[in-house]
Amino acid sequence: MIVEEANEMRKKFVLLGDEAVGKTSLIRRFVTESFDDKYISTIGTKVTKKNMDMRKDGQLYSIHMMIWDMVGQKNFKLILRSALKGAQGLIMVCDLTRRSTLDSLMEYWFPEVEKCCGKIPMVFLANKSDIVGEAQFELEDLEDVARQHDALFYLTSAKTGENVERTFLALGKASLGSEGKEPQRVFDESVDEVKGEIHVGKEAPLISGVLDVIISDFTEQWKEEEDGMAVVRQQAKMSQLNIRSPTTGQVSCFINRLGKVEGGFLRPEEVAVNQSRRMKLLGRVSPPETMRSF
Ligand code: G3D
Ligand code: MG
């Protein structure tokens, strides 16, 4: 018997789109063939691996997919930059029952991608096709957006599994052939710009922007960023950090917890410097309206 040898490839794919469109559910459906309707906000990024075999131009490929789930809130620009670094395919997700999530792909997510990636294979999804009765736009609207970017598009449901495997198969195939090309580059200027605005910008930063800087500067110290992110998730949970609307109290507890972890591998002076830099950033956040004195 002749056993056909598959070409082994590693590919990094990233899912982007507003919160609650179904990114985490789509990954769960693809990887574990299950659906869970409990909402757990994604903090930072989470990487899941899955292998998939496919055939293109008569050749068999075995693709080791590293699938990056992204926080859906819009102000985490540094975390987004680092997730996009080296990405070889993107899944741009919106929710068929909320028109604003489609607009946001064009107005926020794609412009962010453009700042750091060159031309990259993309698939556009309108998820939650199982609740068509509440659809706020049509497949043609998604098609318009996808065509502008030369991309494929599907209606999906993480709940029923419709088109989920097909999406990853299509992206896998589209990403083949890019091997050996220059890796995508994240522009340092745009990273510096984001950091500068938070650290010394004229405007008081949003608390999510501050969290973005804190999480990035913590994970940058780890050899494998994903290991740092696992610690972030754990400490965020213990600080009862609500990533959708964090309070200064929660963030301050989170900063202290990160400091305790750093105590395990940094000198006390270094831990103190990090703590004070992060607390200073938190101090720049403007207080809620009700707390301001006029
Ligand atoms: P996100 O990772 O993009 O933020 P999630 O989104 O995967 O966490 O999903 C957000 C909510 O949408 C969850 O519901 C989830 O169950 C639901 N959802 C995701 N995909 C589908 C789908 O295909 N069909 C339906 N009907 N619901 C879906 P809750 O209610 O917990 O907020
Ligand atoms: Mg999520």
PDB file of N, CA and C and ligand atoms in Angstrom, residues 15-28 35-42 69-73 93 95 97-98 126-131 156-162 164 244, ligand 1:
ATOM      1  N   LEU A  15      -9.288  35.417  14.912  1.00  0.00           N
ATOM      2  CA  LEU A  15     -10.692  35.813  14.763  1.00  0.00           C
ATOM      3  C   LEU A  15     -10.877  37.212  15.339  1.00  0.00           C
ATOM      4  N   LEU A  16     -11.525  38.068  14.563  1.00  0.00           N
ATOM      5  CA  LEU A  16     -11.760  39.446  14.995  1.00  0.00           C
ATOM      6  C   LEU A  16     -13.236  39.788  14.849  1.00  0.00           C
ATOM      7  N   GLY A  17     -13.658  40.788  15.603  1.00  0.00           N
ATOM      8  CA  GLY A  17     -15.040  41.245  15.499  1.00  0.00           C
ATOM      9  C   GLY A  17     -15.522  41.693  16.865  1.00  0.00           C
ATOM     10  N   ASP A  18     -16.627  42.442  16.888  1.00  0.00           N
ATOM     11  CA  ASP A  18     -17.159  43.003  18.142  1.00  0.00           C
ATOM     12  C   ASP A  18     -17.443  41.928  19.186  1.00  0.00           C
ATOM     13  N   GLU A  19     -17.674  42.411  20.401  1.00  0.00           N
ATOM     14  CA  GLU A  19     -17.965  41.447  21.456  1.00  0.00           C
ATOM     15  C   GLU A  19     -19.325  40.781  21.225  1.00  0.00           C
ATOM     16  N   ALA A  20     -19.377  39.525  21.649  1.00  0.00           N
ATOM     17  CA  ALA A  20     -20.603  38.726  21.609  1.00  0.00           C
ATOM     18  C   ALA A  20     -21.117  38.369  20.209  1.00  0.00           C
ATOM     19  N   VAL A  21     -20.262  38.503  19.189  1.00  0.00           N
ATOM     20  CA  VAL A  21     -20.697  38.082  17.853  1.00  0.00           C
ATOM     21  C   VAL A  21     -20.606  36.558  17.696  1.00  0.00           C
ATOM     22  N   GLY A  22     -19.802  35.937  18.568  1.00  0.00           N
ATOM     23  CA  GLY A  22     -19.715  34.469  18.536  1.00  0.00           C
ATOM     24  C   GLY A  22     -18.329  33.911  18.216  1.00  0.00           C
ATOM     25  N   LYS A  23     -17.273  34.718  18.366  1.00  0.00           N
ATOM     26  CA  LYS A  23     -15.913  34.248  18.037  1.00  0.00           C
ATOM     27  C   LYS A  23     -15.520  33.025  18.873  1.00  0.00           C
ATOM     28  N   THR A  24     -15.692  33.161  20.188  1.00  0.00           N
ATOM     29  CA  THR A  24     -15.304  32.056  21.077  1.00  0.00           C
ATOM     30  C   THR A  24     -16.154  30.818  20.789  1.00  0.00           C
ATOM     31  N   SER A  25     -17.445  31.032  20.532  1.00  0.00           N
ATOM     32  CA  SER A  25     -18.342  29.899  20.251  1.00  0.00           C
ATOM     33  C   SER A  25     -17.980  29.204  18.940  1.00  0.00           C
ATOM     34  N   LEU A  26     -17.561  29.982  17.942  1.00  0.00           N
ATOM     35  CA  LEU A  26     -17.177  29.382  16.652  1.00  0.00           C
ATOM     36  C   LEU A  26     -15.942  28.495  16.823  1.00  0.00           C
ATOM     37  N   ILE A  27     -14.985  28.980  17.618  1.00  0.00           N
ATOM     38  CA  ILE A  27     -13.774  28.184  17.848  1.00  0.00           C
ATOM     39  C   ILE A  27     -14.138  26.905  18.613  1.00  0.00           C
ATOM     40  N   ARG A  28     -14.988  27.084  19.620  1.00  0.00           N
ATOM     41  CA  ARG A  28     -15.392  25.907  20.412  1.00  0.00           C
ATOM     42  C   ARG A  28     -16.105  24.890  19.525  1.00  0.00           C
ATOM     43  N   PHE A  35     -21.444  23.386  21.655  1.00  0.00           N
ATOM     44  CA  PHE A  35     -21.928  24.765  21.800  1.00  0.00           C
ATOM     45  C   PHE A  35     -22.378  24.939  23.243  1.00  0.00           C
ATOM     46  N   ASP A  36     -21.999  26.057  23.821  1.00  0.00           N
ATOM     47  CA  ASP A  36     -22.354  26.297  25.208  1.00  0.00           C
ATOM     48  C   ASP A  36     -22.891  27.718  25.246  1.00  0.00           C
ATOM     49  N   ASP A  37     -24.125  27.920  25.736  1.00  0.00           N
ATOM     50  CA  ASP A  37     -24.636  29.287  25.614  1.00  0.00           C
ATOM     51  C   ASP A  37     -24.310  30.166  26.817  1.00  0.00           C
ATOM     52  N   LYS A  38     -23.338  29.741  27.608  1.00  0.00           N
ATOM     53  CA  LYS A  38     -22.897  30.586  28.717  1.00  0.00           C
ATOM     54  C   LYS A  38     -21.886  31.594  28.171  1.00  0.00           C
ATOM     55  N   TYR A  39     -22.098  32.868  28.463  1.00  0.00           N
ATOM     56  CA  TYR A  39     -21.182  33.879  27.925  1.00  0.00           C
ATOM     57  C   TYR A  39     -20.023  34.113  28.884  1.00  0.00           C
ATOM     58  N   ILE A  40     -18.833  33.879  28.393  1.00  0.00           N
ATOM     59  CA  ILE A  40     -17.655  34.206  29.197  1.00  0.00           C
ATOM     60  C   ILE A  40     -16.821  35.153  28.351  1.00  0.00           C
ATOM     61  N   SER A  41     -16.639  36.382  28.855  1.00  0.00           N
ATOM     62  CA  SER A  41     -15.876  37.356  28.079  1.00  0.00           C
ATOM     63  C   SER A  41     -14.446  36.883  27.894  1.00  0.00           C
ATOM     64  N   THR A  42     -13.927  37.069  26.685  1.00  0.00           N
ATOM     65  CA  THR A  42     -12.544  36.701  26.421  1.00  0.00           C
ATOM     66  C   THR A  42     -11.646  37.824  26.930  1.00  0.00           C
ATOM     67  N   ASP A  69      -8.159  33.574  19.526  1.00  0.00           N
ATOM     68  CA  ASP A  69      -9.401  34.242  19.891  1.00  0.00           C
ATOM     69  C   ASP A  69      -9.005  35.595  20.480  1.00  0.00           C
ATOM     70  N   MET A  70      -9.746  36.635  20.127  1.00  0.00           N
ATOM     71  CA  MET A  70      -9.378  37.998  20.546  1.00  0.00           C
ATOM     72  C   MET A  70     -10.462  38.604  21.402  1.00  0.00           C
ATOM     73  N   VAL A  71     -10.052  39.399  22.345  1.00  0.00           N
ATOM     74  CA  VAL A  71     -11.009  40.191  23.100  1.00  0.00           C
ATOM     75  C   VAL A  71     -11.788  41.052  22.090  1.00  0.00           C
ATOM     76  N   GLY A  72     -13.124  41.194  22.289  1.00  0.00           N
ATOM     77  CA  GLY A  72     -13.928  41.913  21.302  1.00  0.00           C
ATOM     78  C   GLY A  72     -14.063  43.408  21.566  1.00  0.00           C
ATOM     79  N   GLN A  73     -13.602  43.867  22.743  1.00  0.00           N
ATOM     80  CA  GLN A  73     -13.705  45.294  23.018  1.00  0.00           C
ATOM     81  C   GLN A  73     -12.719  46.045  22.155  1.00  0.00           C
ATOM     82  N   VAL A  93     -15.621  38.381  12.005  1.00  0.00           N
ATOM     83  CA  VAL A  93     -16.949  37.895  12.396  1.00  0.00           C
ATOM     84  C   VAL A  93     -17.897  39.023  12.778  1.00  0.00           C
ATOM     85  N   ASP A  95     -22.390  39.677  13.664  1.00  0.00           N
ATOM     86  CA  ASP A  95     -23.580  38.983  14.155  1.00  0.00           C
ATOM     87  C   ASP A  95     -24.762  39.389  13.267  1.00  0.00           C
ATOM     88  N   THR A  97     -27.724  39.313  13.643  1.00  0.00           N
ATOM     89  CA  THR A  97     -28.854  39.969  14.311  1.00  0.00           C
ATOM     90  C   THR A  97     -28.516  41.393  14.784  1.00  0.00           C
ATOM     91  N   ARG A  98     -27.274  41.862  14.495  1.00  0.00           N
ATOM     92  CA  ARG A  98     -26.904  43.239  14.874  1.00  0.00           C
ATOM     93  C   ARG A  98     -26.134  43.896  13.735  1.00  0.00           C
ATOM     94  N   ALA A 126     -21.099  36.086   8.839  1.00  0.00           N
ATOM     95  CA  ALA A 126     -22.236  36.624   9.599  1.00  0.00           C
ATOM     96  C   ALA A 126     -22.736  35.440  10.401  1.00  0.00           C
ATOM     97  N   ASN A 127     -22.484  35.485  11.711  1.00  0.00           N
ATOM     98  CA  ASN A 127     -22.794  34.350  12.580  1.00  0.00           C
ATOM     99  C   ASN A 127     -24.203  34.472  13.178  1.00  0.00           C
ATOM    100  N   LYS A 128     -24.676  33.372  13.727  1.00  0.00           N
ATOM    101  CA  LYS A 128     -26.008  33.237  14.349  1.00  0.00           C
ATOM    102  C   LYS A 128     -27.091  33.083  13.278  1.00  0.00           C
ATOM    103  N   SER A 129     -26.761  32.358  12.217  1.00  0.00           N
ATOM    104  CA  SER A 129     -27.717  32.157  11.127  1.00  0.00           C
ATOM    105  C   SER A 129     -28.915  31.332  11.583  1.00  0.00           C
ATOM    106  N   ASP A 130     -28.793  30.699  12.750  1.00  0.00           N
ATOM    107  CA  ASP A 130     -29.930  29.913  13.256  1.00  0.00           C
ATOM    108  C   ASP A 130     -31.073  30.799  13.743  1.00  0.00           C
ATOM    109  N   ILE A 131     -30.781  32.101  13.962  1.00  0.00           N
ATOM    110  CA  ILE A 131     -31.886  32.979  14.371  1.00  0.00           C
ATOM    111  C   ILE A 131     -32.222  33.980  13.264  1.00  0.00           C
ATOM    112  N   THR A 156     -22.852  31.662   9.164  1.00  0.00           N
ATOM    113  CA  THR A 156     -22.498  30.530  10.026  1.00  0.00           C
ATOM    114  C   THR A 156     -23.396  30.482  11.252  1.00  0.00           C
ATOM    115  N   SER A 157     -23.375  29.318  11.890  1.00  0.00           N
ATOM    116  CA  SER A 157     -23.992  29.209  13.212  1.00  0.00           C
ATOM    117  C   SER A 157     -23.102  28.336  14.084  1.00  0.00           C
ATOM    118  N   ALA A 158     -22.608  28.943  15.156  1.00  0.00           N
ATOM    119  CA  ALA A 158     -21.813  28.153  16.104  1.00  0.00           C
ATOM    120  C   ALA A 158     -22.745  27.194  16.835  1.00  0.00           C
ATOM    121  N   LYS A 159     -24.038  27.553  16.842  1.00  0.00           N
ATOM    122  CA  LYS A 159     -25.015  26.726  17.560  1.00  0.00           C
ATOM    123  C   LYS A 159     -25.298  25.420  16.804  1.00  0.00           C
ATOM    124  N   THR A 160     -25.567  25.529  15.502  1.00  0.00           N
ATOM    125  CA  THR A 160     -25.875  24.312  14.733  1.00  0.00           C
ATOM    126  C   THR A 160     -24.637  23.754  14.030  1.00  0.00           C
ATOM    127  N   GLY A 161     -23.616  24.562  13.902  1.00  0.00           N
ATOM    128  CA  GLY A 161     -22.395  24.116  13.229  1.00  0.00           C
ATOM    129  C   GLY A 161     -22.382  24.480  11.744  1.00  0.00           C
ATOM    130  N   GLU A 162     -23.444  25.118  11.250  1.00  0.00           N
ATOM    131  CA  GLU A 162     -23.515  25.445   9.826  1.00  0.00           C
ATOM    132  C   GLU A 162     -22.284  26.248   9.353  1.00  0.00           C
ATOM    133  N   VAL A 164     -19.229  26.057   9.734  1.00  0.00           N
ATOM    134  CA  VAL A 164     -18.091  26.350  10.611  1.00  0.00           C
ATOM    135  C   VAL A 164     -16.826  25.641  10.098  1.00  0.00           C
ATOM    136  N   ARG A 244     -15.633  43.889  30.351  1.00  0.00           N
ATOM    137  CA  ARG A 244     -16.585  44.708  29.579  1.00  0.00           C
ATOM    138  C   ARG A 244     -16.732  46.092  30.175  1.00  0.00           C
TER     139      ARG A 244
HETATM  140  P1  G3D B   1     -17.532  36.514  21.393  1.00  0.00           P
HETATM  141  O1  G3D B   1     -16.457  35.526  21.711  1.00  0.00           O
HETATM  142  O2  G3D B   1     -17.486  37.028  20.010  1.00  0.00           O
HETATM  143  O3  G3D B   1     -17.590  37.634  22.388  1.00  0.00           O
HETATM  144  P2  G3D B   1     -19.321  34.400  22.241  1.00  0.00           P
HETATM  145  O4  G3D B   1     -18.938  35.758  21.501  1.00  0.00           O
HETATM  146  O5  G3D B   1     -18.855  33.216  21.486  1.00  0.00           O
HETATM  147  O6  G3D B   1     -18.919  34.466  23.661  1.00  0.00           O
HETATM  148  O7  G3D B   1     -20.913  34.421  22.102  1.00  0.00           O
HETATM  149  C1  G3D B   1     -21.690  35.513  22.556  1.00  0.00           C
HETATM  150  C2  G3D B   1     -23.142  35.090  22.748  1.00  0.00           C
HETATM  151  O8  G3D B   1     -23.700  34.693  21.508  1.00  0.00           O
HETATM  152  C3  G3D B   1     -23.326  33.878  23.677  1.00  0.00           C
HETATM  153  O9  G3D B   1     -24.631  33.971  24.215  1.00  0.00           O
HETATM  154  C4  G3D B   1     -23.350  32.730  22.706  1.00  0.00           C
HETATM  155  O10 G3D B   1     -23.998  31.618  23.219  1.00  0.00           O
HETATM  156  C5  G3D B   1     -24.142  33.343  21.564  1.00  0.00           C
HETATM  157  N1  G3D B   1     -23.852  32.727  20.266  1.00  0.00           N
HETATM  158  C6  G3D B   1     -22.649  32.561  19.687  1.00  0.00           C
HETATM  159  N2  G3D B   1     -22.782  31.991  18.493  1.00  0.00           N
HETATM  160  C7  G3D B   1     -24.103  31.771  18.300  1.00  0.00           C
HETATM  161  C8  G3D B   1     -24.880  31.196  17.246  1.00  0.00           C
HETATM  162  O11 G3D B   1     -24.381  30.766  16.199  1.00  0.00           O
HETATM  163  N3  G3D B   1     -26.230  31.169  17.413  1.00  0.00           N
HETATM  164  C9  G3D B   1     -26.834  31.631  18.541  1.00  0.00           C
HETATM  165  N4  G3D B   1     -28.143  31.521  18.625  1.00  0.00           N
HETATM  166  N5  G3D B   1     -26.136  32.175  19.560  1.00  0.00           N
HETATM  167  C10 G3D B   1     -24.797  32.245  19.438  1.00  0.00           C
HETATM  168  P3  G3D B   1     -25.059  34.637  25.608  1.00  0.00           P
HETATM  169  O12 G3D B   1     -26.536  34.592  25.575  1.00  0.00           O
HETATM  170  O13 G3D B   1     -24.489  33.768  26.656  1.00  0.00           O
HETATM  171  O14 G3D B   1     -24.522  36.025  25.603  1.00  0.00           O
END
